[in-house]
C-alpha positions as YAML, in Angstrom:
chain: A
units: angstrom
residues:
- id: 1
  name: MET
  ca: [-68.80, 161.79, -19.42]
- id: 2
  name: ARG
  ca: [-71.46, 163.90, -18.45]
- id: 3
  name: GLN
  ca: [-70.71, 167.47, -17.18]
- id: 4
  name: ASN
  ca: [-71.99, 169.53, -14.33]
- id: 5
  name: PRO
  ca: [-70.87, 173.12, -14.10]
- id: 6
  name: SER
  ca: [-70.16, 172.70, -10.60]
- id: 7
  name: PHE
  ca: [-67.26, 169.85, -11.26]
- id: 8
  name: VAL
  ca: [-65.81, 171.09, -14.51]
- id: 9
  name: LEU
  ca: [-61.86, 171.11, -14.74]
- id: 10
  name: GLN
  ca: [-60.71, 173.40, -17.16]
- id: 11
  name: ASP
  ca: [-57.50, 174.91, -15.69]
- id: 12
  name: GLN
  ca: [-54.56, 173.88, -17.48]
- id: 13
  name: VAL
  ca: [-52.33, 173.87, -14.71]
- id: 14
  name: GLU
  ca: [-54.60, 171.69, -12.74]
- id: 15
  name: LEU
  ca: [-55.16, 169.24, -15.68]
- id: 16
  name: LYS
  ca: [-51.20, 168.96, -16.11]
- id: 17
  name: ARG
  ca: [-50.74, 168.23, -12.48]
- id: 18
  name: LEU
  ca: [-53.41, 165.54, -12.46]
- id: 19
  name: ILE
  ca: [-51.52, 163.86, -15.48]
- id: 20
  name: ARG
  ca: [-48.29, 164.48, -13.81]
- id: 21
  name: GLU
  ca: [-49.55, 162.71, -10.59]
- id: 22
  name: ASN
  ca: [-51.37, 159.90, -12.30]
- id: 23
  name: PRO
  ca: [-49.28, 158.41, -15.04]
- id: 24
  name: TRP
  ca: [-50.87, 155.17, -15.52]
- id: 25
  name: ALA
  ca: [-53.63, 155.70, -18.18]
- id: 26
  name: ILE
  ca: [-56.02, 153.93, -20.09]
- id: 27
  name: LEU
  ca: [-56.03, 154.12, -24.00]
- id: 28
  name: ILE
  ca: [-59.33, 153.15, -25.84]
- id: 29
  name: SER
  ca: [-59.72, 153.02, -29.65]
- id: 30
  name: THR
  ca: [-62.57, 152.10, -31.97]
- id: 31
  name: THR
  ca: [-61.33, 149.71, -34.61]
- id: 32
  name: ASP
  ca: [-62.80, 147.65, -37.27]
- id: 33
  name: ASP
  ca: [-62.85, 144.71, -34.95]
- id: 34
  name: GLY
  ca: [-64.48, 146.41, -32.21]
- id: 35
  name: MET
  ca: [-63.46, 148.41, -29.04]
- id: 36
  name: VAL
  ca: [-59.83, 147.84, -27.73]
- id: 37
  name: ALA
  ca: [-58.75, 149.17, -24.22]
- id: 38
  name: SER
  ca: [-55.04, 148.81, -22.87]
- id: 39
  name: HIS
  ca: [-53.00, 150.31, -19.93]
- id: 40
  name: TYR
  ca: [-49.89, 152.11, -20.32]
- id: 41
  name: PRO
  ca: [-47.68, 154.67, -18.49]
- id: 42
  name: ILE
  ca: [-47.50, 158.27, -19.73]
- id: 43
  name: VAL
  ca: [-45.41, 161.16, -19.05]
- id: 44
  name: LEU
  ca: [-46.37, 164.86, -19.34]
- id: 45
  name: GLU
  ca: [-44.23, 166.78, -21.74]
- id: 46
  name: GLU
  ca: [-43.28, 169.58, -19.39]
- id: 47
  name: ASP
  ca: [-41.76, 171.92, -22.09]
- id: 48
  name: GLU
  ca: [-45.08, 172.17, -23.91]
- id: 49
  name: GLU
  ca: [-47.27, 175.13, -23.50]
- id: 50
  name: SER
  ca: [-50.42, 173.09, -24.21]
- id: 51
  name: ILE
  ca: [-50.87, 169.40, -22.94]
- id: 52
  name: SER
  ca: [-48.83, 166.81, -24.67]
- id: 53
  name: VAL
  ca: [-48.13, 163.36, -23.34]
- id: 54
  name: VAL
  ca: [-45.96, 160.56, -24.70]
- id: 55
  name: SER
  ca: [-45.88, 156.80, -24.02]
- id: 56
  name: HIS
  ca: [-45.20, 153.57, -26.02]
- id: 57
  name: VAL
  ca: [-46.97, 150.34, -26.84]
- id: 58
  name: GLY
  ca: [-45.17, 146.69, -27.29]
- id: 59
  name: ARG
  ca: [-45.66, 145.52, -30.76]
- id: 60
  name: PRO
  ca: [-48.13, 144.76, -32.42]
- id: 61
  name: ASP
  ca: [-50.20, 146.73, -29.98]
- id: 62
  name: GLU
  ca: [-49.94, 149.68, -32.43]
- id: 63
  name: GLN
  ca: [-51.65, 147.73, -35.01]
- id: 64
  name: LEU
  ca: [-54.44, 146.49, -32.67]
- id: 65
  name: HIS
  ca: [-55.10, 150.27, -31.87]
- id: 66
  name: GLY
  ca: [-54.62, 151.51, -35.17]
- id: 67
  name: LEU
  ca: [-52.34, 154.25, -33.79]
- id: 68
  name: GLY
  ca: [-51.79, 157.34, -36.07]
- id: 69
  name: GLU
  ca: [-54.91, 156.37, -38.15]
- id: 70
  name: ARG
  ca: [-57.90, 157.41, -35.93]
- id: 71
  name: GLU
  ca: [-58.97, 159.28, -32.89]
- id: 72
  name: VAL
  ca: [-58.11, 157.65, -29.60]
- id: 73
  name: LEU
  ca: [-59.55, 158.36, -26.03]
- id: 74
  name: LEU
  ca: [-56.71, 158.31, -23.37]
- id: 75
  name: ILE
  ca: [-58.39, 158.51, -19.88]
- id: 76
  name: VAL
  ca: [-56.25, 159.71, -16.73]
- id: 77
  name: GLN
  ca: [-57.78, 158.59, -13.39]
- id: 78
  name: GLY
  ca: [-57.06, 160.82, -10.10]
- id: 79
  name: PRO
  ca: [-57.97, 160.15, -6.62]
- id: 80
  name: HIS
  ca: [-61.60, 158.76, -6.14]
- id: 81
  name: GLY
  ca: [-63.63, 157.27, -3.34]
- id: 82
  name: TYR
  ca: [-66.97, 156.35, -2.13]
- id: 83
  name: ILE
  ca: [-68.80, 158.90, -0.05]
- id: 84
  name: SER
  ca: [-71.47, 157.68, 2.42]
- id: 85
  name: PRO
  ca: [-74.63, 159.72, 3.08]
- id: 86
  name: GLY
  ca: [-73.91, 159.07, 6.77]
- id: 87
  name: TRP
  ca: [-71.16, 161.76, 6.62]
- id: 88
  name: TYR
  ca: [-73.76, 164.42, 5.53]
- id: 89
  name: THR
  ca: [-74.23, 165.53, 9.14]
- id: 90
  name: ASP
  ca: [-75.74, 168.89, 10.21]
- id: 91
  name: PRO
  ca: [-73.93, 170.93, 12.84]
- id: 92
  name: ASP
  ca: [-76.84, 169.95, 15.30]
- id: 93
  name: GLY
  ca: [-76.18, 166.30, 14.49]
- id: 94
  name: SER
  ca: [-79.33, 165.66, 12.44]
- id: 95
  name: HIS
  ca: [-79.35, 163.83, 9.02]
- id: 96
  name: ARG
  ca: [-81.15, 165.10, 5.76]
- id: 97
  name: PRO
  ca: [-82.05, 162.74, 3.20]
- id: 98
  name: ASN
  ca: [-79.17, 161.97, 1.17]
- id: 99
  name: VAL
  ca: [-77.92, 159.16, -1.05]
- id: 100
  name: PRO
  ca: [-74.33, 157.99, -1.43]
- id: 101
  name: THR
  ca: [-72.19, 159.12, -4.41]
- id: 102
  name: TRP
  ca: [-68.33, 158.78, -5.52]
- id: 103
  name: ASN
  ca: [-66.09, 161.68, -5.49]
- id: 104
  name: TYR
  ca: [-63.27, 161.65, -8.14]
- id: 105
  name: VAL
  ca: [-60.87, 163.53, -10.48]
- id: 106
  name: THR
  ca: [-60.46, 162.44, -14.11]
- id: 107
  name: ALA
  ca: [-59.56, 163.57, -17.65]
- id: 108
  name: HIS
  ca: [-60.55, 162.22, -20.90]
- id: 109
  name: LEU
  ca: [-58.04, 163.29, -23.69]
- id: 110
  name: TYR
  ca: [-59.06, 162.91, -27.28]
- id: 111
  name: GLY
  ca: [-56.90, 163.04, -30.36]
- id: 112
  name: VAL
  ca: [-55.04, 161.24, -33.09]
- id: 113
  name: PRO
  ca: [-51.57, 160.16, -31.86]
- id: 114
  name: GLU
  ca: [-48.42, 160.90, -33.62]
- id: 115
  name: ILE
  ca: [-46.14, 157.96, -34.14]
- id: 116
  name: LEU
  ca: [-42.78, 158.61, -32.91]
- id: 117
  name: SER
  ca: [-39.32, 157.83, -35.02]
- id: 118
  name: ASP
  ca: [-37.31, 155.20, -33.84]
- id: 119
  name: GLU
  ca: [-34.64, 157.71, -32.20]
- id: 120
  name: GLU
  ca: [-37.24, 159.64, -30.81]
- id: 121
  name: ASN
  ca: [-39.04, 156.67, -29.18]
- id: 122
  name: TYR
  ca: [-35.67, 155.66, -27.74]
- id: 123
  name: ARG
  ca: [-35.33, 159.10, -26.09]
- id: 124
  name: VAL
  ca: [-38.87, 159.01, -24.85]
- id: 125
  name: LEU
  ca: [-38.39, 155.52, -23.34]
- id: 126
  name: GLY
  ca: [-35.36, 157.14, -21.52]
- id: 127
  name: ASP
  ca: [-37.32, 159.81, -20.27]
- id: 128
  name: LEU
  ca: [-39.77, 157.55, -19.14]
- id: 129
  name: VAL
  ca: [-37.39, 155.25, -17.11]
- id: 130
  name: GLU
  ca: [-35.65, 158.53, -15.55]
- id: 131
  name: HIS
  ca: [-39.14, 159.84, -14.75]
- id: 132
  name: PHE
  ca: [-39.84, 156.79, -12.52]
- id: 133
  name: GLU
  ca: [-36.23, 156.07, -11.20]
- id: 134
  name: ARG
  ca: [-35.17, 159.44, -10.22]
- id: 135
  name: VAL
  ca: [-36.85, 159.28, -6.95]
- id: 136
  name: LEU
  ca: [-34.92, 156.09, -5.81]
- id: 137
  name: PRO
  ca: [-31.79, 156.30, -4.09]
- id: 138
  name: GLU
  ca: [-29.84, 154.43, -6.83]
- id: 139
  name: PRO
  ca: [-31.69, 155.25, -10.21]
- id: 140
  name: ARG
  ca: [-31.40, 152.56, -12.82]
- id: 141
  name: LEU
  ca: [-31.41, 154.46, -15.65]
- id: 142
  name: MET
  ca: [-31.33, 153.09, -19.25]
- id: 143
  name: GLU
  ca: [-27.80, 153.87, -20.12]
- id: 144
  name: ILE
  ca: [-26.27, 153.58, -16.83]
- id: 145
  name: THR
  ca: [-23.68, 151.19, -18.16]
- id: 146
  name: PRO
  ca: [-22.79, 150.17, -21.93]
- id: 147
  name: GLU
  ca: [-24.26, 146.79, -21.36]
- id: 148
  name: ASN
  ca: [-27.38, 148.47, -20.16]
- id: 149
  name: ALA
  ca: [-27.62, 150.58, -22.87]
- id: 150
  name: GLN
  ca: [-26.98, 147.84, -25.68]
- id: 151
  name: TYR
  ca: [-29.80, 146.03, -23.92]
- id: 152
  name: ALA
  ca: [-32.13, 148.90, -24.11]
- id: 153
  name: GLN
  ca: [-31.59, 149.70, -27.64]
- id: 154
  name: ARG
  ca: [-32.39, 146.13, -28.42]
- id: 155
  name: ILE
  ca: [-35.60, 146.17, -26.45]
- id: 156
  name: SER
  ca: [-36.68, 149.35, -27.95]
- id: 157
  name: SER
  ca: [-37.07, 147.93, -31.09]
- id: 158
  name: GLY
  ca: [-40.02, 145.99, -29.96]
- id: 159
  name: THR
  ca: [-41.98, 149.04, -28.99]
- id: 160
  name: VAL
  ca: [-43.69, 151.87, -30.86]
- id: 161
  name: GLY
  ca: [-43.85, 155.56, -29.36]
- id: 162
  name: PHE
  ca: [-46.35, 158.01, -29.54]
- id: 163
  name: ARG
  ca: [-47.27, 161.48, -28.55]
- id: 164
  name: LEU
  ca: [-50.86, 162.67, -28.16]
- id: 165
  name: ARG
  ca: [-51.64, 166.46, -28.23]
- id: 166
  name: PRO
  ca: [-55.17, 166.24, -27.41]
- id: 167
  name: THR
  ca: [-57.64, 168.19, -29.67]
- id: 168
  name: ARG
  ca: [-60.31, 167.78, -27.22]
- id: 169
  name: VAL
  ca: [-60.37, 167.54, -23.35]
- id: 170
  name: VAL
  ca: [-63.24, 166.47, -21.11]
- id: 171
  name: ALA
  ca: [-62.37, 166.84, -17.25]
- id: 172
  name: LYS
  ca: [-64.14, 166.63, -14.11]
- id: 173
  name: SER
  ca: [-63.33, 167.36, -10.34]
- id: 174
  name: LYS
  ca: [-66.13, 166.09, -8.30]
- id: 175
  name: LEU
  ca: [-65.23, 166.75, -4.75]
- id: 176
  name: SER
  ca: [-68.54, 167.82, -2.81]
- id: 177
  name: GLN
  ca: [-68.07, 171.50, -4.15]
- id: 178
  name: ASN
  ca: [-71.97, 171.36, -4.18]
- id: 179
  name: ARG
  ca: [-71.85, 170.85, -0.28]
- id: 180
  name: PRO
  ca: [-71.37, 173.49, 2.57]
- id: 181
  name: ASP
  ca: [-68.07, 173.84, 4.42]
- id: 182
  name: HIS
  ca: [-69.29, 171.85, 7.41]
- id: 183
  name: ILE
  ca: [-70.25, 168.71, 5.49]
- id: 184
  name: VAL
  ca: [-66.90, 169.02, 3.18]
- id: 185
  name: ASP
  ca: [-64.87, 169.03, 6.53]
- id: 186
  name: THR
  ca: [-66.78, 165.84, 7.78]
- id: 187
  name: VAL
  ca: [-66.18, 164.12, 4.61]
- id: 188
  name: ILE
  ca: [-62.52, 164.95, 4.49]
- id: 189
  name: GLY
  ca: [-62.28, 163.73, 8.17]
- id: 190
  name: GLU
  ca: [-63.81, 160.56, 7.24]
- id: 191
  name: LEU
  ca: [-61.53, 159.98, 4.18]
- id: 192
  name: GLU
  ca: [-58.61, 160.83, 6.37]
- id: 193
  name: GLY
  ca: [-59.59, 158.28, 8.94]
- id: 194
  name: SER
  ca: [-59.42, 154.44, 9.52]
- id: 195
  name: GLY
  ca: [-62.78, 153.34, 8.31]
- id: 196
  name: PRO
  ca: [-63.35, 151.07, 5.48]
- id: 197
  name: TYR
  ca: [-63.75, 153.94, 2.84]
- id: 198
  name: ALA
  ca: [-60.86, 156.03, 4.00]
- id: 199
  name: GLN
  ca: [-58.92, 157.18, 1.01]
- id: 200
  name: PRO
  ca: [-56.05, 159.78, 2.37]
- id: 201
  name: ALA
  ca: [-55.28, 160.91, -1.44]
- id: 202
  name: LEU
  ca: [-58.70, 161.82, -1.99]
- id: 203
  name: ALA
  ca: [-58.67, 163.65, 1.05]
- id: 204
  name: ALA
  ca: [-55.93, 165.64, 0.29]
- id: 205
  name: GLU
  ca: [-57.23, 166.55, -3.05]
- id: 206
  name: MET
  ca: [-60.42, 167.77, -1.20]
- id: 207
  name: ARG
  ca: [-58.38, 169.68, 1.17]
- id: 208
  name: ARG
  ca: [-56.25, 171.34, -1.26]
- id: 209
  name: VAL
  ca: [-59.20, 172.33, -3.54]
- id: 210
  name: HIS
  ca: [-61.54, 173.57, -0.81]
- id: 211
  name: GLU
  ca: [-58.85, 175.61, 0.87]
- id: 212
  name: ARG
  ca: [-58.47, 177.54, -2.38]
- id: 213
  name: ARG
  ca: [-62.18, 178.31, -2.91]
- id: 214
  name: ARG
  ca: [-62.41, 179.33, 0.83]
- id: 215
  name: ALA
  ca: [-59.38, 181.59, 0.44]
- id: 216
  name: ALA
  ca: [-60.95, 183.03, -2.78]
- id: 217
  name: ARG
  ca: [-64.17, 183.90, -1.05]
- id: 218
  name: GLY
  ca: [-62.21, 185.83, 1.36]
...
């Protein structure tokens, strides 16, 4: 991913928030048989000082990816959306020549995954279920009943857990930071609207980032 100094995302707090709020990731490996890409849920390990994520694959995907043998790329995709040049309106209502673009937030995590033991994999599976179920009025946790625990133990044997502590992170937050405030406000308004390219999540991300930038400017 090509970087632009205006859009580099390096803040660890922001990177962790991106991972926490966007737990559906793409895992890419280069194998002897070519490139392989799969989609998996991930969970950020909150007690780690640096970035660490855990997940699992169904057997035999660990062989398909060669997990633990070579570097992989894990892509975390945050809010994104189309930005029309028609939204670049000056205060007097005029339009300068512009082209469309795409705003987005994403992180590429590189590293060699650590394969988890069966015991730790089972614990991570429980954490994964708890992470997504806890917001429901009646969470269905893995060990909610003895019968459910037995079933979960049996199913977990068909999975392989892994932990990725990336040795290299390339992250980008392209949210119109190179545009003047009045255009940013217009873009946010369009994304919050009801048009064909409305993206409320992207609008919220832009609003949060630009409010922080304006506060820093005083």
